[in-house]
Every structure is written in structure tokens, then in C-alpha cells.
Amino acid sequence: MPFEEAGSRLDQVLARMLPEHSRNRLQGWIRDGRVEVDGVAADDPKRKVRGGERLRLMPEAAPEETAAEAEDIPLAVLHHDEDILVLDKPAGLVVHPGSGNWSGTLMNALLHYAPAARSLPRAGIVHRLDKDTSGLLVVACNEIAQTDLVRQLQARTVKRQYLALARGVVRGDQLVDQPIGRHPTQRTRMAVVSGAREARTQVKVRERFARCTLVECSLETGRTHQIRVHMAHLGHPLVGDATYGGQRGEPVFGRQALHAWRLGLIHPRTREPLSWESPLPADFADLLDRLRKERT
């Protein structure tokens, strides 16, 4: 350490010596004991230095730098060939690493299950499900398949059907054709916004209960939170959906009641139409059982 730094704070000295790192990151490393001053771990970023001390830094990779690491996370694989992988995602599993979820994601699991996915953008993931939505996802295993699946999504030949439990009594089958964009004031939410991207959801009533309705939703487009936003726009937010108003006057459920139960597509190589179905997970099935018992 330069003698000219005498009297300066340790975090300020490191910030000047290591401008490639943010002050916040350096302060975190000091508090974590990753900075030694003359062989002794420092734990106070405000510590004053004498100048001339020997510094040793043991940096820790930022979360975003280690997000693409393989992790041994169990996957429920329904189909796997040289081109595509179809799996049944449990509720609670984040698809892509991001702020607050830099590890333990579906992408980390895919890199362990199929190491070759590392060569593909987003490990071959071509569409997503929200963290607390369960159900079917298709993943590409090579660049040709990934390109084809993206084109199928754009051409709407990938068929995605969901089961959702909505609050209140949905009046009947209907097409919701309302554009969806970022909420104008609450940036973590989506909303029906005039002039935003086209969004179309087919809603079919499957079963009615006293306080809610089981519906089947088919996506014609794939906007973020599309089903959740469209059902809330109809005045029937999904049961358990705290983000879009689905927690009042309804059965208690720990997540949004949404399950991707059916997936259909054209195989990228053989051009054969394929489809898969996923049974309701236990929590969703138990919720419906309770509602049916209340009705009898």
C-alpha cells in the first residue's frame, strides 16, 4: 500500500487501487474477512490505514459471474432426445438466474443434467414459467432446434394450455384480447396497457365452485405474466396471486394457482406433432378436493 494513503479509510484505498470493483463489493469483501492487512483479516471498511501495510485480497466472484454454474438439482424429465428436452417444472423453481436468484435455478440444473447446454444461449431455454407456476417446459438441445422452437413460438405452433383457479364466478368461455406491457408506475408488474404488445388468451370454464372457478387458459401469445394479468383484468385474479390481487375472499393457497398442464409442438427434426400432459401437482389437486367437498 502506498505510504501516501496514510490516514485514509481501507475501503477508499482499495477503491483507488482496484477501480474495476465497486465500492459496495469491496466493502462486502472486507466485512466477510476477505481482505487482510499485514496478515490479519480486516472487518471494518472504515478502518484507517497507516500507509505501507501489505494488503491481501481474496475476492469472491459476483453472483452474476457464477450464475452459469452446473448444480445437481433434480429434474422431472418427460422426454429427451438429441434435439429437445421436455420437463415438468415444480412450483418454486426459478427458470433463469437473476437478481436475488443467482443459483438454484432451472438453468443451473440443466447445465448439470446436459453439460452440452453450456454452448447454447440461455442453456437452450426458449420460454419460461414464473417461479411459482408449475408445469411443462420445452428446452432445445442444439442450435438448430433452438432456432426452430423460437420460430414455432413466433408462429404460434407451440400450443400451451394451463389450468388456473380464478377468484369469483367466471361468466363463460371467452377470448381476452388485450395488450400487455410494463405497468406505468409499478415497474415490477405487468398490466393491460393501451398500445402495448398484442396479447391473446383463450379462457374456457372447466368447473365452478362457490367462491372461484377452475378455467383452462390457452396462450396465443406469450407475454410476461399473461394469464395472471388477463384474469385480473377480467376481475378474476388467480387464487393465491398476491401480485395481481388474488388473495382476498378466497381459499388459502401459498402461490398463484396456475399449472402448465399441456404442451404441444412440431418436432424440430422429424416434423412430427408431439404433445405431453402433466397432472396437477399435489398442492393444486388438494385445493380442488377441498373445494369439491365444500360444495357437497
Tab-separated table of C-alpha atoms in Angstrom:
chain	number	residue	atom	x	y	z
A	1	MET	CA	0.000	0.000	0.000
A	2	PRO	CA	1.423	3.449	-0.856
A	3	PHE	CA	2.619	5.468	2.139
A	4	GLU	CA	0.646	8.403	0.718
A	5	GLU	CA	-2.549	6.633	1.799
A	6	ALA	CA	-1.830	7.178	5.488
A	7	GLY	CA	-4.994	8.245	7.303
A	8	SER	CA	-7.337	7.050	4.557
A	9	ARG	CA	-10.148	4.538	5.056
A	10	LEU	CA	-9.398	0.982	3.994
A	11	ASP	CA	-12.356	0.800	1.582
A	12	GLN	CA	-11.285	4.073	-0.064
A	13	VAL	CA	-7.754	2.796	-0.513
A	14	LEU	CA	-8.984	-0.416	-2.126
A	15	ALA	CA	-11.362	1.512	-4.381
A	16	ARG	CA	-8.446	3.589	-5.688
A	17	MET	CA	-6.171	0.580	-6.089
A	18	LEU	CA	-8.862	-1.641	-7.659
A	19	PRO	CA	-11.121	0.653	-9.707
A	20	GLU	CA	-12.555	-2.329	-11.609
A	21	HIS	CA	-14.557	-3.251	-8.473
A	22	SER	CA	-17.406	-1.232	-6.973
A	23	ARG	CA	-17.063	0.305	-3.507
A	24	ASN	CA	-20.008	-1.770	-2.265
A	25	ARG	CA	-18.391	-5.008	-3.412
A	26	LEU	CA	-15.085	-4.112	-1.765
A	27	GLN	CA	-16.850	-3.217	1.485
A	28	GLY	CA	-18.619	-6.573	1.401
A	29	TRP	CA	-15.331	-8.420	0.957
A	30	ILE	CA	-13.837	-6.539	3.911
A	31	ARG	CA	-16.791	-7.436	6.154
A	32	ASP	CA	-16.556	-11.070	5.001
A	33	GLY	CA	-12.914	-11.254	6.054
A	34	ARG	CA	-11.608	-11.429	2.503
A	35	VAL	CA	-9.125	-8.571	2.984
A	36	GLU	CA	-6.019	-8.991	5.137
A	37	VAL	CA	-3.854	-6.162	6.392
A	38	ASP	CA	-0.360	-7.368	7.294
A	39	GLY	CA	-1.678	-10.935	7.510
A	40	VAL	CA	-4.685	-10.155	9.729
A	41	ALA	CA	-8.254	-10.147	8.408
A	42	ALA	CA	-9.852	-6.723	8.426
A	43	ASP	CA	-13.565	-6.482	9.126
A	44	ASP	CA	-14.235	-2.734	9.166
A	45	PRO	CA	-14.322	-0.835	5.854
A	46	LYS	CA	-13.864	2.457	7.771
A	47	ARG	CA	-10.607	1.318	9.361
A	48	LYS	CA	-7.863	3.926	8.922
A	49	VAL	CA	-4.546	2.790	7.426
A	50	ARG	CA	-1.023	3.913	8.328
A	51	GLY	CA	0.386	3.583	4.835
A	52	GLY	CA	2.902	0.973	3.747
A	53	GLU	CA	0.884	-2.043	5.026
A	54	ARG	CA	0.818	-5.248	3.000
A	55	LEU	CA	-2.676	-5.947	1.671
A	56	ARG	CA	-4.018	-9.293	0.555
A	57	LEU	CA	-7.377	-9.586	-1.199
A	58	MET	CA	-9.225	-12.885	-1.603
A	59	PRO	CA	-12.072	-11.870	-3.913
A	60	GLU	CA	-15.326	-13.730	-4.244
A	61	ALA	CA	-16.966	-13.928	-7.650
A	62	ALA	CA	-20.058	-11.772	-8.019
A	63	PRO	CA	-23.306	-13.783	-8.144
A	64	GLU	CA	-23.908	-12.886	-11.778
A	65	GLU	CA	-20.442	-14.198	-12.647
A	66	THR	CA	-21.202	-17.667	-11.249
A	67	ALA	CA	-24.822	-17.871	-12.393
A	68	ALA	CA	-23.941	-20.257	-15.221
A	69	GLU	CA	-22.636	-22.979	-12.922
A	70	ALA	CA	-23.941	-26.537	-13.027
A	71	GLU	CA	-25.891	-27.632	-9.949
A	72	ASP	CA	-27.221	-31.079	-9.110
A	73	ILE	CA	-30.905	-30.172	-8.874
A	74	PRO	CA	-33.449	-32.946	-9.613
A	75	LEU	CA	-35.434	-32.564	-12.826
A	76	ALA	CA	-38.648	-34.345	-13.810
A	77	VAL	CA	-37.822	-35.196	-17.428
A	78	LEU	CA	-40.719	-36.407	-19.578
A	79	HIS	CA	-38.899	-36.576	-22.921
A	80	HIS	CA	-35.282	-36.252	-24.015
A	81	ASP	CA	-33.785	-36.842	-27.438
A	82	GLU	CA	-30.922	-35.271	-29.370
A	83	ASP	CA	-32.981	-32.175	-30.171
A	84	ILE	CA	-35.397	-31.389	-27.352
A	85	LEU	CA	-35.916	-31.879	-23.645
A	86	VAL	CA	-39.386	-31.655	-22.098
A	87	LEU	CA	-39.631	-31.373	-18.338
A	88	ASP	CA	-42.192	-30.786	-15.626
A	89	LYS	CA	-41.121	-27.782	-13.538
A	90	PRO	CA	-42.170	-27.730	-9.882
A	91	ALA	CA	-43.532	-24.587	-8.293
A	92	GLY	CA	-40.804	-22.630	-6.532
A	93	LEU	CA	-38.084	-23.250	-9.134
A	94	VAL	CA	-36.841	-20.112	-10.901
A	95	VAL	CA	-36.148	-20.628	-14.613
A	96	HIS	CA	-33.384	-18.056	-15.290
A	97	PRO	CA	-30.753	-16.706	-12.881
A	98	GLY	CA	-31.393	-13.090	-11.972
A	99	SER	CA	-31.427	-10.587	-9.164
A	100	GLY	CA	-31.995	-12.432	-5.893
A	101	ASN	CA	-31.808	-15.836	-7.616
A	102	TRP	CA	-28.292	-16.283	-8.930
A	103	SER	CA	-28.229	-20.003	-8.160
A	104	GLY	CA	-30.598	-22.911	-7.690
A	105	THR	CA	-32.398	-22.233	-10.960
A	106	LEU	CA	-33.609	-24.414	-13.789
A	107	MET	CA	-30.715	-23.209	-15.911
A	108	ASN	CA	-28.223	-24.365	-13.276
A	109	ALA	CA	-29.967	-27.745	-13.198
A	110	LEU	CA	-29.855	-28.067	-16.997
A	111	LEU	CA	-26.116	-27.403	-17.074
A	112	HIS	CA	-25.647	-30.361	-14.723
A	113	TYR	CA	-28.111	-32.670	-16.465
A	114	ALA	CA	-26.911	-31.825	-20.002
A	115	PRO	CA	-23.459	-30.163	-19.895
A	116	ALA	CA	-23.546	-29.522	-23.660
A	117	ALA	CA	-26.258	-26.925	-22.981
A	118	ARG	CA	-23.487	-24.543	-21.908
A	119	SER	CA	-22.804	-23.807	-25.593
A	120	LEU	CA	-26.379	-22.601	-26.160
A	121	PRO	CA	-27.897	-19.210	-25.333
A	122	ARG	CA	-29.739	-19.496	-22.001
A	123	ALA	CA	-28.800	-23.200	-21.927
A	124	GLY	CA	-31.416	-23.884	-24.605
A	125	ILE	CA	-34.369	-22.411	-22.703
A	126	VAL	CA	-36.789	-20.887	-25.219
A	127	HIS	CA	-39.732	-19.957	-22.989
A	128	ARG	CA	-40.326	-19.654	-19.282
A	129	LEU	CA	-42.728	-20.184	-16.430
A	130	ASP	CA	-42.961	-17.915	-13.419
A	131	LYS	CA	-41.239	-19.158	-10.282
A	132	ASP	CA	-44.480	-20.227	-8.589
A	133	THR	CA	-46.114	-21.639	-11.717
A	134	SER	CA	-45.736	-25.385	-12.193
A	135	GLY	CA	-45.810	-27.465	-15.340
A	136	LEU	CA	-44.367	-28.201	-18.756
A	137	LEU	CA	-41.404	-26.577	-20.464
A	138	VAL	CA	-39.504	-27.476	-23.634
A	139	VAL	CA	-35.755	-26.868	-23.887
A	140	ALA	CA	-33.614	-27.066	-27.038
A	141	CYS	CA	-30.581	-29.361	-27.090
A	142	ASN	CA	-28.798	-27.773	-30.073
A	143	GLU	CA	-28.747	-24.518	-32.010
A	144	ILE	CA	-30.868	-25.809	-34.910
A	145	ALA	CA	-33.595	-26.990	-32.538
A	146	GLN	CA	-33.424	-23.756	-30.566
A	147	THR	CA	-33.875	-21.649	-33.683
A	148	ASP	CA	-36.768	-23.823	-34.829
A	149	LEU	CA	-38.546	-23.681	-31.466
A	150	VAL	CA	-38.198	-19.911	-31.291
A	151	ARG	CA	-39.737	-19.671	-34.757
A	152	GLN	CA	-42.542	-22.007	-33.706
A	153	LEU	CA	-43.264	-19.795	-30.713
A	154	GLN	CA	-43.379	-16.776	-33.003
A	155	ALA	CA	-45.627	-18.627	-35.470
A	156	ARG	CA	-47.794	-19.862	-32.562
A	157	THR	CA	-47.430	-23.526	-33.476
A	158	VAL	CA	-46.309	-24.284	-29.926
A	159	LYS	CA	-49.540	-24.940	-28.036
A	160	ARG	CA	-49.541	-24.170	-24.309
A	161	GLN	CA	-52.543	-24.853	-22.129
A	162	TYR	CA	-52.823	-24.028	-18.446
A	163	LEU	CA	-55.193	-24.828	-15.617
A	164	ALA	CA	-55.892	-21.876	-13.352
A	165	LEU	CA	-58.136	-21.293	-10.362
A	166	ALA	CA	-59.632	-17.812	-10.580
A	167	ARG	CA	-61.414	-15.860	-7.877
A	168	GLY	CA	-65.167	-15.427	-8.291
A	169	VAL	CA	-67.530	-16.896	-10.872
A	170	VAL	CA	-66.189	-16.591	-14.419
A	171	ARG	CA	-69.232	-15.990	-16.621
A	172	GLY	CA	-68.257	-18.219	-19.543
A	173	ASP	CA	-65.767	-19.105	-22.244
A	174	GLN	CA	-64.157	-16.054	-23.820
A	175	LEU	CA	-61.186	-14.650	-25.692
A	176	VAL	CA	-59.221	-11.997	-23.828
A	177	ASP	CA	-57.600	-9.788	-26.455
A	178	GLN	CA	-55.883	-7.028	-24.501
A	179	PRO	CA	-52.344	-5.650	-24.994
A	180	ILE	CA	-49.865	-6.185	-22.159
A	181	GLY	CA	-46.916	-4.029	-21.194
A	182	ARG	CA	-44.977	-2.858	-18.160
A	183	HIS	CA	-47.183	-1.237	-15.510
A	184	PRO	CA	-46.819	2.545	-15.893
A	185	THR	CA	-45.975	3.158	-12.210
A	186	GLN	CA	-45.209	-0.249	-10.647
A	187	ARG	CA	-42.293	-1.464	-12.725
A	188	THR	CA	-42.174	-4.980	-11.271
A	189	ARG	CA	-45.690	-5.657	-12.563
A	190	MET	CA	-47.259	-6.036	-15.982
A	191	ALA	CA	-50.635	-4.582	-16.929
A	192	VAL	CA	-53.131	-4.135	-19.728
A	193	VAL	CA	-51.706	-1.035	-21.414
A	194	SER	CA	-53.086	0.682	-24.496
A	195	GLY	CA	-50.639	0.457	-27.387
A	196	ALA	CA	-48.517	-2.265	-25.764
A	197	ARG	CA	-47.750	-5.647	-27.326
A	198	GLU	CA	-50.618	-7.802	-28.535
A	199	ALA	CA	-51.728	-10.464	-26.050
A	200	ARG	CA	-54.464	-13.059	-26.567
A	201	THR	CA	-55.672	-15.703	-24.112
A	202	GLN	CA	-58.476	-18.182	-24.680
A	203	VAL	CA	-60.366	-18.856	-21.430
A	204	LYS	CA	-62.589	-21.918	-21.041
A	205	VAL	CA	-64.579	-22.685	-17.890
A	206	ARG	CA	-63.839	-26.176	-16.552
A	207	GLU	CA	-65.528	-26.231	-13.129
A	208	ARG	CA	-67.288	-23.738	-10.867
A	209	PHE	CA	-67.160	-23.524	-7.094
A	210	ALA	CA	-68.846	-21.214	-4.614
A	211	ARG	CA	-66.028	-18.698	-4.477
A	212	CYS	CA	-63.891	-19.448	-7.526
A	213	THR	CA	-63.738	-21.041	-10.973
A	214	LEU	CA	-61.349	-23.564	-12.497
A	215	VAL	CA	-60.512	-22.398	-16.009
A	216	GLU	CA	-58.357	-23.659	-18.842
A	217	CYS	CA	-56.284	-20.935	-20.474
A	218	SER	CA	-54.675	-21.352	-23.895
A	219	LEU	CA	-51.978	-18.905	-24.919
A	220	GLU	CA	-51.991	-17.448	-28.405
A	221	THR	CA	-49.152	-15.120	-27.437
A	222	GLY	CA	-46.527	-15.365	-24.727
A	223	ARG	CA	-46.285	-12.141	-22.772
A	224	THR	CA	-44.826	-11.947	-19.278
A	225	HIS	CA	-47.480	-12.859	-16.662
A	226	GLN	CA	-50.039	-13.006	-19.473
A	227	ILE	CA	-52.644	-15.281	-17.863
A	228	ARG	CA	-52.278	-13.605	-14.480
A	229	VAL	CA	-52.713	-10.128	-15.976
A	230	HIS	CA	-55.620	-11.066	-18.250
A	231	MET	CA	-57.552	-12.841	-15.498
A	232	ALA	CA	-57.024	-9.907	-13.142
A	233	HIS	CA	-58.204	-7.580	-15.918
A	234	LEU	CA	-61.425	-9.615	-16.121
A	235	GLY	CA	-61.923	-9.115	-12.407
A	236	HIS	CA	-60.937	-12.705	-11.626
A	237	PRO	CA	-57.326	-12.720	-10.347
A	238	LEU	CA	-55.822	-16.126	-9.739
A	239	VAL	CA	-56.209	-17.617	-6.294
A	240	GLY	CA	-53.014	-17.005	-4.306
A	241	ASP	CA	-51.655	-14.376	-6.684
A	242	ALA	CA	-50.556	-11.588	-4.338
A	243	THR	CA	-49.060	-9.531	-7.169
A	244	TYR	CA	-52.300	-9.168	-9.093
A	245	GLY	CA	-54.840	-9.082	-6.295
A	246	GLY	CA	-55.765	-12.709	-5.793
A	247	GLN	CA	-55.661	-13.113	-2.007
A	248	ARG	CA	-58.966	-11.720	-0.791
A	249	GLY	CA	-62.116	-13.708	-0.101
A	250	GLU	CA	-60.787	-16.960	-1.482
A	251	PRO	CA	-59.298	-20.294	-0.369
A	252	VAL	CA	-55.854	-20.049	1.194
A	253	PHE	CA	-53.137	-21.093	-1.256
A	254	GLY	CA	-49.430	-20.368	-0.984
A	255	ARG	CA	-48.814	-19.429	-4.616
A	256	GLN	CA	-50.722	-18.440	-7.735
A	257	ALA	CA	-52.930	-21.387	-8.719
A	258	LEU	CA	-51.526	-21.849	-12.203
A	259	HIS	CA	-50.252	-25.056	-13.833
A	260	ALA	CA	-48.989	-25.583	-17.398
A	261	TRP	CA	-50.720	-28.907	-17.965
A	262	ARG	CA	-50.424	-29.466	-21.721
A	263	LEU	CA	-47.694	-28.695	-24.269
A	264	GLY	CA	-47.783	-29.377	-27.994
A	265	LEU	CA	-45.223	-28.666	-30.715
A	266	ILE	CA	-43.729	-29.845	-34.015
A	267	HIS	CA	-40.509	-31.812	-33.508
A	268	PRO	CA	-37.660	-29.688	-34.933
A	269	ARG	CA	-36.080	-32.606	-36.806
A	270	THR	CA	-38.821	-35.131	-37.640
A	271	ARG	CA	-41.633	-32.539	-38.042
A	272	GLU	CA	-43.880	-34.926	-36.120
A	273	PRO	CA	-46.612	-33.306	-33.982
A	274	LEU	CA	-45.942	-34.139	-30.325
A	275	SER	CA	-47.745	-33.367	-27.105
A	276	TRP	CA	-47.352	-34.003	-23.390
A	277	GLU	CA	-49.573	-33.628	-20.348
A	278	SER	CA	-48.705	-33.031	-16.714
A	279	PRO	CA	-51.043	-33.971	-13.853
A	280	LEU	CA	-51.860	-31.306	-11.302
A	281	PRO	CA	-49.241	-31.111	-8.547
A	282	ALA	CA	-50.328	-32.265	-5.112
A	283	ASP	CA	-50.971	-28.799	-3.642
A	284	PHE	CA	-53.238	-27.765	-6.513
A	285	ALA	CA	-55.071	-31.123	-6.560
A	286	ASP	CA	-55.615	-30.943	-2.782
A	287	LEU	CA	-57.038	-27.440	-3.131
A	288	LEU	CA	-59.598	-28.618	-5.683
A	289	ASP	CA	-60.510	-31.585	-3.482
A	290	ARG	CA	-61.233	-29.220	-0.599
A	291	LEU	CA	-63.415	-27.054	-2.793
A	292	ARG	CA	-65.390	-30.050	-4.053
A	293	LYS	CA	-66.015	-31.211	-0.501
A	294	GLU	CA	-67.270	-27.750	0.436
A	295	ARG	CA	-69.729	-27.956	-2.445
A	296	THR	CA	-71.303	-31.285	-1.334
